[in-house]
Coordinates of C-alpha atoms in Angstrom, one line a residue:
M1 CA -65.8 32.0 46.6
T2 CA -69.2 30.6 48.1
Q3 CA -72.3 32.3 48.3
I4 CA -72.4 33.0 51.7
D5 CA -69.2 34.5 51.5
H6 CA -70.2 36.5 49.3
Q7 CA -73.3 38.3 50.7
V8 CA -71.0 38.7 53.7
H9 CA -68.5 40.2 51.8
S10 CA -70.7 42.5 50.1
I11 CA -72.4 43.3 53.9
G12 CA -69.2 44.0 55.0
P13 CA -67.1 44.0 58.5
E14 CA -68.8 46.9 60.0
I15 CA -72.2 45.1 59.3
A16 CA -71.7 41.5 59.5
G17 CA -70.1 42.2 63.0
P18 CA -73.4 43.5 64.1
R19 CA -75.6 40.8 62.1
I20 CA -73.6 38.2 64.3
F21 CA -74.5 39.8 67.3
K22 CA -78.2 40.3 66.0
F23 CA -78.1 36.4 65.5
F24 CA -76.4 35.8 69.1
A25 CA -79.3 37.8 69.9
F26 CA -81.4 35.6 68.8
L27 CA -80.5 32.3 69.4
Y28 CA -80.5 33.7 72.8
G29 CA -83.6 34.8 73.3
I30 CA -84.7 31.0 72.2
A31 CA -82.9 29.3 74.9
A32 CA -84.5 31.7 77.1
Y33 CA -88.0 30.9 76.4
L34 CA -86.7 27.2 76.2
V35 CA -85.8 27.5 79.9
F36 CA -88.9 29.1 80.8
F37 CA -91.2 26.5 78.9
V38 CA -89.1 23.7 80.7
T39 CA -89.5 26.0 83.8
I40 CA -93.7 26.6 83.5
L41 CA -94.4 22.6 83.1
Y42 CA -92.3 21.7 85.9
A43 CA -94.2 24.1 87.7
I44 CA -97.6 22.1 87.1
G45 CA -95.9 19.6 88.0
F46 CA -94.4 20.8 91.5
V47 CA -97.8 22.3 92.7
M48 CA -100.5 19.1 91.1
G49 CA -97.2 16.5 92.4
L50 CA -97.8 14.8 89.0
V51 CA -95.0 12.9 86.8
V52 CA -91.6 15.5 88.3
P53 CA -89.3 13.7 90.6
K54 CA -89.9 16.4 93.9
S55 CA -93.0 18.0 93.4
I56 CA -94.1 20.5 97.1
D57 CA -95.0 18.1 98.7
T58 CA -91.9 16.2 98.6
G59 CA -88.3 16.4 98.9
T60 CA -86.0 16.8 102.1
D61 CA -87.4 16.5 106.1
T62 CA -86.5 19.3 108.2
S63 CA -87.8 20.6 111.2
A64 CA -91.1 22.9 110.5
A65 CA -89.4 26.0 111.3
E66 CA -86.3 25.4 108.9
A67 CA -88.6 24.7 106.3
V68 CA -90.4 27.7 106.8
I69 CA -87.5 30.0 106.8
I70 CA -86.4 28.2 103.9
N71 CA -89.6 28.8 101.7
L72 CA -90.0 31.8 103.0
L73 CA -86.5 33.1 101.8
L74 CA -87.4 31.5 98.2
M75 CA -90.3 32.7 98.2
A76 CA -88.8 36.2 98.3
L77 CA -85.7 36.1 96.0
F78 CA -88.2 35.2 93.3
A79 CA -90.1 38.3 94.2
V80 CA -88.0 40.4 94.0
Q81 CA -86.0 39.7 91.2
H82 CA -90.0 39.2 89.2
S83 CA -90.4 42.8 90.8
V84 CA -87.8 44.8 90.5
M85 CA -86.7 43.8 87.4
A86 CA -90.1 44.7 85.7
R87 CA -89.7 48.3 87.0
Q88 CA -89.5 50.7 84.3
R89 CA -86.2 52.6 86.1
F90 CA -84.6 49.6 86.9
K91 CA -84.8 48.4 82.9
A92 CA -84.0 52.2 82.0
W93 CA -80.7 51.4 83.6
W94 CA -80.7 48.1 83.6
T95 CA -80.7 48.8 79.1
Q96 CA -77.5 50.5 79.6
V97 CA -75.5 47.3 81.0
I98 CA -77.5 45.0 78.6
P99 CA -79.0 45.4 74.8
K100 CA -82.3 46.5 75.1
A101 CA -83.5 44.0 72.7
V102 CA -82.9 41.0 75.0
E103 CA -83.8 43.2 78.8
R104 CA -86.3 40.9 78.2
S105 CA -84.7 37.5 77.7
T106 CA -82.9 38.3 80.3
Y107 CA -86.0 39.1 82.2
V108 CA -87.5 35.5 81.8
L109 CA -84.1 33.6 82.0
L110 CA -83.8 34.7 85.6
A111 CA -87.4 34.2 86.8
S112 CA -87.3 30.8 85.5
L113 CA -83.4 30.5 87.9
S114 CA -85.3 31.8 90.7
L115 CA -88.3 29.1 89.8
L116 CA -86.2 26.9 89.1
L117 CA -84.1 27.1 92.7
L118 CA -87.0 27.5 94.9
F119 CA -88.2 24.2 93.1
W120 CA -85.1 22.4 94.0
Q121 CA -84.6 24.3 97.2
W122 CA -88.2 23.7 98.4
R123 CA -88.7 22.2 101.9
P124 CA -92.1 20.0 102.2
L125 CA -94.6 20.6 105.1
P126 CA -96.7 18.2 105.1
A127 CA -99.1 18.2 107.8
I128 CA -102.7 18.2 106.0
V129 CA -104.8 20.8 106.2
W130 CA -107.8 19.5 104.5
D131 CA -108.0 16.3 102.4
V132 CA -110.7 15.7 99.8
Q133 CA -112.5 12.0 100.1
D134 CA -115.3 12.2 97.4
P135 CA -113.4 11.1 94.8
D136 CA -115.8 13.0 92.2
L137 CA -115.0 16.6 94.3
A138 CA -111.3 15.4 94.1
V139 CA -111.5 15.1 90.0
T140 CA -113.5 18.4 90.1
L141 CA -110.7 19.9 92.1
V142 CA -108.4 18.8 89.7
T143 CA -110.1 19.8 86.8
V144 CA -110.5 22.9 88.1
S145 CA -107.1 23.6 88.5
F146 CA -105.6 22.4 85.4
A147 CA -108.3 25.1 84.0
G148 CA -106.0 27.7 85.9
W149 CA -103.1 26.4 84.1
V150 CA -104.8 26.5 81.0
L151 CA -106.5 30.5 81.6
V152 CA -102.8 31.4 82.5
F153 CA -101.7 29.8 78.6
T154 CA -104.6 31.6 77.1
S155 CA -104.5 34.6 78.3
T156 CA -100.6 35.2 76.9
F157 CA -102.0 34.3 73.9
V158 CA -104.8 36.5 73.3
I159 CA -102.4 39.4 74.5
N160 CA -99.1 38.3 72.6
H161 CA -97.6 35.6 73.8
F162 CA -94.1 35.6 72.1
E163 CA -93.5 39.6 72.9
L164 CA -94.4 39.3 76.8
F165 CA -91.9 36.4 77.0
G166 CA -89.0 38.1 74.8
L167 CA -89.5 36.3 71.6
H168 CA -91.2 39.2 69.5
Q169 CA -87.8 41.1 70.6
V170 CA -85.2 39.5 69.9
T171 CA -86.8 38.5 66.0
N172 CA -87.4 42.0 65.4
H173 CA -83.7 42.7 66.5
L174 CA -82.5 40.4 64.1
L175 CA -84.7 41.4 61.0
D176 CA -84.4 45.2 61.6
K177 CA -87.9 46.0 62.3
E178 CA -88.9 48.0 64.5
A179 CA -90.8 47.5 67.9
P180 CA -94.5 49.1 67.6
P181 CA -95.2 52.2 70.2
P182 CA -97.0 50.2 72.9
R183 CA -100.9 49.9 71.5
F184 CA -103.8 49.5 74.8
R185 CA -105.6 46.6 74.0
T186 CA -108.5 44.1 76.1
P187 CA -109.1 41.6 74.3
L188 CA -110.5 37.9 75.2
F189 CA -110.7 37.1 79.1
Y190 CA -109.3 41.2 80.0
K191 CA -113.0 41.6 78.8
F192 CA -113.9 40.2 82.3
V193 CA -111.3 40.8 84.7
R194 CA -107.9 43.2 84.5
H195 CA -105.7 40.2 85.3
P196 CA -106.7 37.1 83.7
I197 CA -102.8 35.5 84.1
Y198 CA -102.9 36.4 88.3
L199 CA -106.0 34.9 88.3
G200 CA -105.8 31.7 86.9
F201 CA -101.9 30.9 88.9
I202 CA -104.6 31.9 92.0
I203 CA -106.9 29.5 90.8
A204 CA -104.2 26.7 89.8
F205 CA -102.6 27.1 93.4
W206 CA -105.8 26.9 95.8
A207 CA -107.9 24.0 93.8
A208 CA -106.3 21.2 95.5
P209 CA -108.0 18.1 96.5
T210 CA -105.4 17.7 99.3
M211 CA -103.6 20.9 100.8
T212 CA -100.9 20.2 102.9
V213 CA -99.0 23.2 105.2
G214 CA -96.2 23.4 102.3
H215 CA -99.3 23.8 100.0
L216 CA -101.2 26.0 102.3
L217 CA -97.7 28.4 102.4
F218 CA -96.7 28.2 98.8
A219 CA -100.5 29.2 97.5
A220 CA -100.9 32.2 100.5
V221 CA -97.6 34.2 100.0
T222 CA -97.8 34.1 96.0
T223 CA -101.5 35.4 96.0
L224 CA -100.5 38.3 98.5
Y225 CA -97.1 38.3 95.8
I226 CA -100.0 38.8 93.4
L227 CA -101.7 41.4 94.8
V228 CA -98.4 43.6 95.6
G229 CA -98.2 42.7 92.1
I230 CA -100.4 44.5 90.4
A231 CA -100.6 47.3 92.3
L232 CA -96.7 48.1 91.6
E233 CA -97.7 46.4 88.1
E234 CA -101.0 48.7 87.9
R235 CA -98.9 52.1 88.7
D236 CA -96.7 51.4 85.5
L237 CA -99.8 50.6 83.5
V238 CA -101.7 54.0 84.1
A239 CA -98.1 56.3 83.7
L240 CA -98.0 54.5 80.6
F241 CA -101.9 54.9 79.2
G242 CA -103.1 57.5 81.4
D243 CA -107.0 57.8 81.6
E244 CA -107.5 55.2 79.1
Y245 CA -106.3 52.7 81.7
R246 CA -108.3 54.6 84.7
Q247 CA -111.1 54.0 82.4
Y248 CA -110.3 50.7 82.8
K249 CA -109.9 50.1 86.2
Q250 CA -113.4 51.8 86.7
R251 CA -115.3 48.9 84.0
V252 CA -113.7 46.1 84.6
S253 CA -112.8 44.5 88.6
M254 CA -109.3 43.1 89.0
L255 CA -109.6 39.4 89.7
I256 CA -113.2 38.9 90.2
P257 CA -115.2 38.3 86.7
W258 CA -118.4 38.7 88.0
R259 CA -118.1 42.3 90.3
R260 CA -117.8 45.5 87.8
S261 CA -117.2 48.8 89.7
A262 CA -119.7 51.3 88.4

């Protein structure tokens, strides 16, 4: 009998079964994270028109009205999935259907798939809104857009990147570790704005040397969605942390770093 066989035998079938499930849940979490990682890299290329085969300004030619309708439906699908699945009431129901350990990974996976569908089916609206001709200013805008993406990524890491995208949960589940209770923290960027991740997205979407109607539609709708999402998210945070978060809202501005509340 091999050492592995001996370990499984000594564990017993009633424990080995859950162990196998935990291992597959861990693999599922890794797969969901990899899909997310590919999606966010594609998103950078999609918005900035770099490297990827289909960007925000390329794709199937349609009438302007058809393009607007299709694009709005694609963004609405993502917004509904992203917002509804993030609510505590939905999570309470959803974790009766799927194991709690993979709830976050499933959320991340479905959000990534919604975005990939958007990238695939997006219809360009190529009419130019503005086109910066000065090469130095154009390079500056591209640099600012990249800085927005850097802000997005670094903001996830200064809180807990791997918890945010589900890896922490499936790892704890595999190792039989209890997840620590949620703790309110405001590291680094969070001392200046309450939502640096969203701020990074807004910067990345709007800092474009060439702004087409399609890009403008994407930037405007996603910015509006971000503002709605912040309202929903902060309602949940107040319910979770109470006065601690209310006081944080009074001290620190939502998105504009230099504007502080009294």
